C-alpha positions as a printed Julia matrix, in Angstrom:
282×3 Matrix{Float64}:
  -0.54   -2.21  58.61
   0.71    1.18  57.48
  -0.71    2.89  54.4
   1.41    3.12  51.26
   1.6     5.21  48.09
   1.68    4.12  44.45
   3.76    6.36  42.2
   4.01    6.04  38.39
   7.47    6.71  36.98
   9.7     6.23  33.96
  12.89    4.19  33.82
  15.46    5.11  31.18
  17.75    2.59  29.51
  19.53    2.63  26.14
  17.42    5.52  24.89
  14.14    3.8   25.79
  11.6     4.7   28.43
  10.12    1.91  30.54
   6.93    2.43  32.52
   6.91    1.44  36.17
   4.93    1.75  39.38
   6.69    2.32  42.69
   4.85    1.16  45.8
   6.33    3.33  48.52
   5.74    2.67  52.24
   4.47    5.51  54.4
   7.8     5.66  56.25
  11.4     4.77  55.41
  11.6     1.53  53.45
  13.01   -1.41  55.4
  13.86   -3.23  52.16
  13.29   -2.9   48.45
  12.0    -5.33  45.82
  12.19   -5.17  42.04
   9.53   -7.43  40.54
  10.73   -8.94  37.27
   8.13  -10.04  34.75
   8.31  -13.52  33.25
   6.96  -14.55  29.88
   5.0   -12.35  27.47
   3.13  -10.33  30.08
   3.32   -6.92  31.72
   3.7    -5.41  35.17
   0.28   -6.44  36.54
   1.0   -10.17  36.35
  -1.31  -13.16  36.06
  -4.51  -12.67  38.09
  -3.05   -9.31  39.25
  -0.41  -11.19  41.19
   2.29   -8.51  41.04
  -0.09   -5.71  42.01
  -1.39   -7.62  45.03
   2.11   -8.66  46.09
   3.45   -5.1   45.82
   0.59   -3.61  47.81
   0.87   -6.2   50.56
   4.64   -5.79  50.9
   4.51   -2.0   50.86
   2.03   -2.05  53.75
   4.68   -3.99  55.67
   7.32   -1.31  55.04
   8.92   -2.77  51.88
   9.26   -0.6   48.77
   8.35   -2.44  45.57
   8.99   -1.47  41.95
   7.18   -3.34  39.18
   7.72   -2.3   35.58
   7.29   -3.24  31.92
  10.23   -4.5   29.93
  10.93   -2.8   26.61
   8.23   -3.62  24.08
   5.81   -4.89  26.72
   2.82   -3.15  28.3
   3.33    0.6   28.09
   7.09    0.6   27.48
   8.89    1.62  24.29
  11.08   -0.54  22.08
  11.22   -4.2   21.09
  10.78   -6.96  23.63
  14.06   -8.72  24.58
  14.34  -12.38  25.51
  14.65  -13.27  29.18
  18.38  -13.86  28.63
  18.95  -10.25  27.53
  17.21   -8.05  30.1
  20.24   -7.01  32.16
  20.01   -3.33  31.09
  16.36   -3.18  32.1
  17.03   -4.8   35.47
  19.91   -2.42  36.18
  17.73    0.57  35.3
  15.06   -0.72  37.68
  17.54   -1.13  40.56
  18.91    2.37  39.84
  15.4     3.81  39.93
  14.42    2.02  43.13
  17.51    3.21  44.99
  17.2     6.75  43.63
  13.62    6.94  44.92
  14.38    5.23  48.25
  18.07    5.84  49.03
  17.69    4.46  52.56
  17.31    0.92  51.23
  20.13   -1.49  52.05
  18.37   -4.78  51.34
  17.67   -5.0   47.6
  15.79   -8.02  46.26
  15.02   -9.26  42.77
  11.73  -11.2   42.73
  10.86  -13.33  39.71
   8.58  -16.15  38.6
   9.49  -18.69  35.91
  11.92  -17.24  33.35
  12.03  -13.99  35.36
  13.61  -16.05  38.15
  16.15  -17.26  35.6
  16.86  -13.66  34.52
  17.36  -12.61  38.15
  19.83  -15.41  38.78
  21.87  -14.57  35.67
  21.94  -10.85  36.55
  22.48  -10.74  40.31
  26.19  -11.66  40.64
  27.11   -8.67  38.47
  25.37   -6.1   40.68
  26.68   -5.94  44.27
  23.66   -3.88  45.34
  21.44   -6.96  44.96
  21.73   -9.02  48.13
  18.45  -10.97  48.05
  16.77  -13.16  45.43
  13.27  -14.64  45.54
  12.96  -17.25  42.78
   9.58  -18.86  42.09
   9.55  -21.99  39.93
  12.78  -21.14  38.06
  12.72  -21.92  34.35
  15.33  -24.57  33.48
  13.52  -26.22  30.6
  15.24  -28.42  28.07
  13.53  -31.05  25.94
  15.26  -33.73  28.07
  14.18  -32.1   31.31
  10.61  -31.63  30.14
  10.38  -35.29  29.16
  11.74  -36.43  32.53
   9.36  -34.16  34.43
   6.47  -35.47  32.35
   7.42  -39.05  33.16
   7.58  -38.41  36.89
   4.75  -35.91  37.24
   2.24  -37.33  34.76
   2.76  -41.01  34.14
   3.39  -41.81  37.79
   0.11  -40.22  38.86
  -1.85  -41.85  36.03
  -0.56  -45.31  36.79
  -1.55  -44.95  40.44
  -5.1   -43.99  39.47
  -7.56  -46.93  39.32
  -9.59  -45.11  36.65
  -6.61  -45.31  34.3
  -6.52  -49.1   34.53
 -10.27  -49.36  34.06
  -9.88  -47.29  30.89
  -7.07  -49.56  29.67
  -9.19  -52.66  30.33
 -11.96  -51.22  28.15
  -9.61  -49.92  25.46
  -6.35  -51.92  25.06
  -5.29  -49.55  22.27
  -5.13  -46.73  24.81
  -2.61  -48.76  26.79
  -0.47  -49.21  23.68
  -0.61  -45.49  22.91
   0.35  -44.62  26.49
   3.23  -47.1   26.42
   4.53  -45.69  23.13
   4.34  -42.16  24.53
   6.24  -43.24  27.65
   8.98  -44.85  25.55
   9.39  -41.67  23.46
   9.64  -39.47  26.54
  11.98  -41.9   28.28
  14.33  -41.89  25.28
  14.26  -38.12  25.13
  14.92  -37.84  28.87
  18.06  -39.96  28.53
  19.49  -37.85  25.71
  21.92  -35.05  26.4
  23.41  -33.54  29.53
  20.93  -31.88  31.84
  23.31  -29.08  32.85
  24.48  -28.26  29.34
  25.12  -24.99  27.58
  23.04  -21.93  26.78
  21.04  -20.17  29.45
  21.35  -23.12  31.87
  25.11  -22.63  31.96
  24.58  -18.92  32.68
  22.11  -19.72  35.45
  24.45  -22.21  37.05
  27.35  -19.75  36.86
  25.11  -17.13  38.46
  24.09  -19.45  41.29
  27.7   -20.41  41.92
  28.95  -16.8   41.92
  26.13  -15.17  43.89
  26.93  -14.45  47.54
  23.63  -12.95  48.66
  20.73  -14.86  50.18
  18.21  -16.75  48.06
  14.66  -17.93  48.69
  13.31  -20.56  46.28
   9.52  -21.04  46.28
   8.11  -24.03  44.41
   4.63  -25.15  43.35
   3.67  -28.75  43.93
   1.49  -29.04  40.83
   3.76  -27.58  38.19
   6.0   -29.18  35.57
   8.39  -26.21  35.65
   8.98  -26.7   39.38
   9.34  -30.45  38.87
  11.99  -29.87  36.2
  13.92  -27.63  38.58
  13.78  -30.2   41.38
  14.88  -32.98  39.02
  17.79  -30.89  37.81
  18.98  -30.4   41.38
  18.59  -34.1   42.16
  20.49  -35.27  39.06
  23.22  -32.65  38.59
  25.65  -32.25  41.48
  26.88  -28.73  40.55
  23.29  -27.48  40.66
  22.59  -29.29  43.93
  25.66  -27.73  45.54
  24.85  -24.25  44.21
  21.38  -24.34  45.76
  22.41  -25.78  49.11
  24.04  -24.18  52.11
  23.03  -21.61  54.66
  22.44  -18.81  52.14
  19.62  -20.67  50.35
  16.14  -21.42  51.69
  13.59  -23.52  49.81
   9.86  -23.9   50.48
   7.23  -25.83  48.53
   3.45  -25.51  48.5
   2.21  -28.93  47.47
  -1.1   -28.13  45.76
  -0.2   -24.79  44.2
  -0.29  -24.07  40.47
   2.56  -22.5   38.52
   1.38  -18.91  39.12
  -0.03  -19.5   42.63
  -3.45  -18.62  41.26
  -5.54  -18.91  44.44
  -5.69  -16.2   47.1
  -4.35  -18.5   49.83
  -1.45  -19.51  47.59
  -0.61  -15.87  46.82
  -0.77  -15.08  50.54
   1.69  -17.92  51.18
   4.12  -16.38  48.67
   3.71  -12.91  50.17
   4.25  -14.19  53.71
   7.4   -16.11  52.8
   8.76  -13.15  50.84
   8.12  -10.67  53.66
   9.65  -12.87  56.35
  12.68  -13.55  54.16
  13.27   -9.82  53.68
  12.43   -8.57  57.17
  13.82  -11.32  59.41
  17.38  -10.2   60.08
  17.27   -7.76  57.19
  20.96   -6.81  57.38
  22.25   -6.94  53.8
  25.24   -9.23  54.36
  26.52  -11.23  51.4
């Protein structure tokens, strides 16, 4: 692998300065990635995930920019919600391409609600021709209840220890049954592909003409909710099908791919997605 360089820099947007780190390959960049941060965290990521990803990709010839949103980490301002980070994402893409003008393949990489932000932003910026979406956030109370039913109750009822517990404590069976009924009722209420940010995500998926890689964890309610949404809502299923979308799932992985072998799996899939036939076609 080739060596790489890490360069601190400032991104400017709406009068604010955002702090970022550019991981620059030793030679011309074959592709570029902007890592978007999900949830209330900063540019390092859970268990240093974003740092390790950026270093691994840059050694393979891919430039990577990771940065703090306004109000997070070392950046100025007040933190926006994941639905209102378009100015920050645009500033990051501007900065990446200014630093590495040779880049033609530009990718937004995001986990959880950062994946949702990427999907809502990408159709409005023709420079972005790749998306890597890890466990996209599509949570509604109905979706959470349905995922809980399928991911939790199903496993418990297949476990002999559960039935031994119920035989010793009949009240536990009644409590479990009442909980199932509540979640079942909630799961049946409301349209799964309703308004708000889900409508924006669906519109983004339908309008986007670049290539998308979806990476899912097998032991994660967020990933389960996303899979259920695709299975139950035809517009979502259509939007995430076709030759421009690839999906891979790591069965035992946690939401943040916390183990080294799981992080390596994510890095490998990301690198191959960006470097295999890296022409930027939409």
